[in-house]
CSV table of C-alpha atoms in Angstrom, one decimal:
chain,number,residue,atom,x,y,z
A,1,LEU,CA,21.4,-22.7,47.0
A,2,ASP,CA,22.2,-23.6,50.6
A,3,VAL,CA,21.6,-27.3,49.9
A,4,ALA,CA,24.7,-27.4,47.6
A,5,TRP,CA,26.7,-24.6,49.4
A,6,TYR,CA,26.5,-26.3,52.9
A,7,GLY,CA,26.6,-29.8,51.4
A,8,LEU,CA,29.9,-29.0,49.8
A,9,ALA,CA,31.2,-27.0,52.8
A,10,LEU,CA,30.6,-30.1,55.0
A,11,ASN,CA,32.8,-32.1,52.7
A,12,GLN,CA,35.6,-29.6,52.4
A,13,SER,CA,37.9,-32.1,54.0
A,14,VAL,CA,37.3,-34.4,51.0
A,15,VAL,CA,38.1,-31.5,48.6
A,16,LEU,CA,41.3,-30.7,50.5
A,17,SER,CA,42.4,-34.3,50.3
A,18,LEU,CA,41.9,-34.3,46.6
A,19,ILE,CA,44.2,-31.3,46.2
A,20,ASN,CA,46.7,-32.8,48.6
A,21,PHE,CA,46.1,-30.5,51.5
A,22,GLY,CA,44.0,-32.8,53.7
A,23,GLY,CA,46.8,-34.6,55.5
A,24,PRO,CA,48.1,-38.1,54.8
A,25,ALA,CA,45.9,-40.7,53.0
A,26,LYS,CA,44.9,-43.9,54.8
A,27,ILE,CA,47.1,-46.8,54.2
A,28,THR,CA,47.0,-50.6,54.7
A,29,VAL,CA,49.8,-52.8,55.9
A,30,ASN,CA,49.8,-56.6,55.2
A,31,GLY,CA,46.1,-56.6,54.4
A,32,SER,CA,45.1,-54.7,57.5
A,33,ALA,CA,42.1,-52.4,57.6
A,34,PRO,CA,42.9,-48.9,56.2
A,35,PHE,CA,44.3,-46.5,58.9
A,36,THR,CA,45.9,-43.1,59.0
A,37,PRO,CA,49.6,-43.2,59.7
A,38,PRO,CA,51.0,-41.1,62.5
A,39,VAL,CA,51.1,-37.4,61.7
A,40,ASP,CA,52.4,-34.2,63.2
A,41,LEU,CA,49.2,-32.3,64.3
A,42,GLN,CA,50.9,-28.9,63.7
A,43,ASP,CA,51.7,-29.9,60.1
A,44,LEU,CA,48.2,-31.3,59.6
A,45,PHE,CA,46.6,-28.0,60.8
A,46,PHE,CA,49.0,-26.0,58.7
A,47,GLN,CA,48.1,-28.0,55.6
A,48,THR,CA,44.4,-27.7,56.2
A,49,ALA,CA,44.7,-23.9,56.8
A,50,VAL,CA,46.7,-23.4,53.6
A,51,GLY,CA,44.3,-25.5,51.6
A,52,ASN,CA,41.3,-23.5,52.8
A,53,ILE,CA,43.1,-20.3,52.1
A,54,ILE,CA,43.9,-21.4,48.5
A,55,VAL,CA,40.2,-22.2,47.9
A,56,ALA,CA,39.1,-19.0,49.4
A,57,LEU,CA,41.6,-16.7,47.6
A,58,CYS,CA,41.0,-18.4,44.3
A,59,GLY,CA,37.3,-18.3,44.3
A,60,THR,CA,35.3,-17.1,47.4
A,61,VAL,CA,37.0,-13.8,48.2
A,62,PRO,CA,37.3,-12.5,44.6
A,63,GLY,CA,33.8,-13.5,43.8
A,64,TYR,CA,32.4,-11.5,46.7
A,65,TYR,CA,34.3,-8.3,45.6
A,66,PHE,CA,33.3,-8.8,42.0
A,67,THR,CA,29.7,-8.7,43.2
A,68,VAL,CA,30.3,-5.6,45.3
A,69,GLY,CA,31.8,-3.8,42.3
A,70,LEU,CA,29.3,-4.9,39.7
A,71,VAL,CA,25.9,-5.4,41.4
A,72,GLU,CA,24.8,-1.9,40.5
A,73,VAL,CA,26.2,-2.2,37.0
A,74,LEU,CA,24.8,-5.6,36.0
A,75,GLY,CA,21.9,-5.8,38.3
A,76,ARG,CA,20.9,-8.5,40.9
A,77,LYS,CA,19.0,-10.9,38.6
A,78,PRO,CA,21.7,-11.1,35.8
A,79,ILE,CA,24.4,-11.9,38.4
A,80,GLN,CA,22.1,-14.5,40.0
A,81,TYR,CA,21.3,-16.1,36.6
A,82,MET,CA,24.9,-16.2,35.7
A,83,GLY,CA,25.9,-17.6,39.1
A,84,PHE,CA,23.4,-20.4,39.1
A,85,GLY,CA,24.2,-21.2,35.5
A,86,VAL,CA,27.9,-21.5,35.9
A,87,ILE,CA,27.6,-23.4,39.2
A,88,THR,CA,25.2,-25.9,37.5
A,89,ILE,CA,27.7,-26.4,34.6
A,90,CYS,CA,30.7,-26.8,37.0
A,91,LEU,CA,28.9,-29.4,39.2
A,92,ALA,CA,27.7,-31.2,36.1
A,93,ILE,CA,31.3,-31.4,34.8
A,94,LEU,CA,32.5,-32.7,38.1
A,95,ALA,CA,29.7,-35.3,38.2
A,96,ALA,CA,30.2,-36.4,34.6
A,97,THR,CA,34.0,-36.7,34.9
A,98,TRP,CA,34.3,-37.7,38.5
A,99,ASP,CA,36.0,-41.0,37.9
A,100,THR,CA,38.9,-39.3,36.3
A,101,ILE,CA,38.9,-35.7,37.5
A,102,HIS,CA,39.1,-36.5,41.2
A,103,THR,CA,42.6,-37.9,40.5
A,104,GLN,CA,43.7,-34.8,38.6
A,105,GLN,CA,44.6,-32.1,41.0
A,106,VAL,CA,44.8,-29.1,38.6
A,107,PRO,CA,41.6,-29.7,36.6
A,108,PHE,CA,39.6,-30.5,39.7
A,109,LEU,CA,40.9,-27.4,41.5
A,110,VAL,CA,40.1,-25.2,38.5
A,111,VAL,CA,36.5,-26.4,38.1
A,112,TYR,CA,35.9,-26.3,41.9
A,113,THR,CA,37.3,-22.8,42.4
A,114,ILE,CA,35.3,-21.5,39.4
A,115,ALA,CA,32.2,-22.8,41.2
A,116,GLN,CA,33.3,-21.2,44.4
A,117,PHE,CA,33.8,-17.9,42.6
A,118,PHE,CA,30.3,-17.9,41.1
A,119,PHE,CA,28.7,-18.9,44.4
A,120,GLN,CA,29.9,-15.5,45.7
A,121,PHE,CA,29.6,-13.7,42.3
A,122,GLY,CA,26.1,-15.0,42.2
A,123,PRO,CA,23.4,-16.4,44.4
A,124,ASN,CA,25.3,-16.6,47.7
A,125,THR,CA,25.4,-12.8,47.7
A,126,THR,CA,22.3,-11.8,45.7
A,127,THR,CA,20.0,-14.0,47.8
A,128,PHE,CA,21.0,-12.0,50.8
A,129,VAL,CA,20.8,-8.6,49.0
A,130,ILE,CA,17.5,-9.0,47.3
A,131,PRO,CA,15.4,-9.9,50.4
A,132,GLY,CA,16.7,-6.8,52.1
A,133,GLU,CA,15.3,-4.6,49.2
A,134,VAL,CA,12.1,-6.1,47.9
A,135,PHE,CA,10.0,-6.4,51.1
A,136,PRO,CA,8.0,-3.3,52.3
A,137,THR,CA,9.7,-1.5,55.1
A,138,ARG,CA,7.1,-2.4,57.7
A,139,PHE,CA,7.5,-6.1,57.0
A,140,LYS,CA,11.2,-6.1,56.0
A,141,ALA,CA,12.8,-7.6,59.1
A,142,THR,CA,10.2,-10.3,59.5
A,143,CYS,CA,10.2,-11.3,55.8
A,144,HIS,CA,14.0,-11.2,55.5
A,145,GLY,CA,14.1,-13.5,58.6
A,146,MET,CA,11.6,-15.9,57.0
A,147,SER,CA,13.7,-15.8,53.7
A,148,ALA,CA,16.9,-16.6,55.6
A,149,ALA,CA,15.2,-19.3,57.6
A,150,ALA,CA,14.0,-21.0,54.4
A,151,GLY,CA,17.6,-20.9,53.2
A,152,LYS,CA,18.8,-22.5,56.4
A,153,MET,CA,16.3,-25.3,55.9
A,154,GLY,CA,18.0,-26.0,52.7
A,155,ALA,CA,21.3,-26.0,54.6
A,156,ILE,CA,20.0,-28.6,57.0
A,157,LEU,CA,18.8,-30.7,54.0
A,158,GLY,CA,22.1,-30.4,52.3
A,159,VAL,CA,24.1,-31.3,55.4
A,160,GLN,CA,21.9,-34.1,56.8
A,161,ALA,CA,20.1,-35.7,53.8
A,162,VAL,CA,22.7,-35.3,50.9
A,163,GLY,CA,26.1,-34.2,52.1
A,164,PRO,CA,27.0,-37.3,54.2
A,165,TYR,CA,26.9,-39.5,51.1
A,166,PHE,CA,29.5,-37.4,49.2
A,167,SER,CA,32.6,-39.3,50.1
A,168,ASP,CA,31.2,-42.7,48.9
A,169,ASN,CA,28.7,-41.6,46.3
A,170,ALA,CA,30.1,-38.3,44.9
A,171,LYS,CA,28.7,-38.6,41.4
A,172,PRO,CA,25.0,-38.8,42.3
A,173,VAL,CA,25.4,-36.2,45.0
A,174,LEU,CA,27.0,-33.8,42.5
A,175,TRP,CA,24.2,-34.4,40.0
A,176,VAL,CA,21.6,-33.6,42.8
A,177,PHE,CA,23.5,-30.4,43.6
A,178,ALA,CA,23.6,-29.5,39.9
A,179,ALA,CA,19.9,-30.0,39.5
A,180,ILE,CA,19.2,-27.9,42.6
A,181,MET,CA,21.3,-25.1,41.2
A,182,ALA,CA,19.4,-25.3,37.9
A,183,SER,CA,16.1,-25.0,39.8
A,184,GLY,CA,17.5,-21.9,41.5
A,185,GLY,CA,18.1,-20.3,38.1
A,186,LEU,CA,14.6,-21.0,37.0
A,187,ALA,CA,13.2,-19.6,40.3
A,188,THR,CA,15.1,-16.4,39.7
A,189,VAL,CA,12.5,-15.5,37.0
A,190,LEU,CA,10.0,-14.8,39.7
A,191,LEU,CA,12.1,-12.1,41.4
A,192,PRO,CA,11.9,-8.4,40.6
A,193,GLU,CA,15.0,-6.5,39.5
A,194,THR,CA,16.0,-3.9,42.2
A,195,LYS,CA,18.9,-2.3,40.4
A,196,GLY,CA,18.8,1.5,40.5
A,197,LYS,CA,15.6,1.7,42.6
A,198,THR,CA,15.3,3.3,46.0
A,199,LEU,CA,13.8,1.3,48.9
A,200,GLU,CA,10.8,3.6,48.8
A,201,GLU,CA,10.2,2.8,45.2
A,202,LEU,CA,10.5,-0.9,45.8
A,203,SER,CA,8.2,-1.0,48.8
A,204,GLY,CA,5.6,1.4,47.5
A,205,ASP,CA,6.0,3.7,50.5
A,206,ASP,CA,6.4,6.7,48.2
A,207,ARG,CA,2.9,6.2,46.9
A,208,GLU,CA,1.3,6.5,50.4
């Protein structure tokens, strides 16, 4: 999960530029090397802030609240399956159509914000909730920490090994992210469903 999540977050400036909220594009004059024209920093910061707010309000924030409202109705695993599945499809669409979609503001924003929505209404929330429930009480803090550390290793991998190539090689990077999301969906099979169970039931403490 964190390979794609942090890999995309690192390149949020690229995304903001694609939806025209990343400041002025680089230009060339009389064959010179591309350069950024002078810009009012206040306007640049305002554009960046507005662009981030648009992405957050269209996808991230509603996705989180959908999870809060439905996690006990649908269960953790169905939400995680759905999230990984939709994100995989969205990233595959972006990768397959990148040559055209990155020049089309509305279609790109729609697909990207759907992916952001299902990051939150999906694995970005459930992978935090489930480790807090499935481990026995006596080992919970340690095992939850180990689980989080494994996720952050993925974040480092996404940021350092994959993410830096996004601006110049977006298609292969997006295909890699899509494959990683698909593998996350497959790995969800191994998890127990914790919906409707107490911590004592899950940990086995009630049998001692």
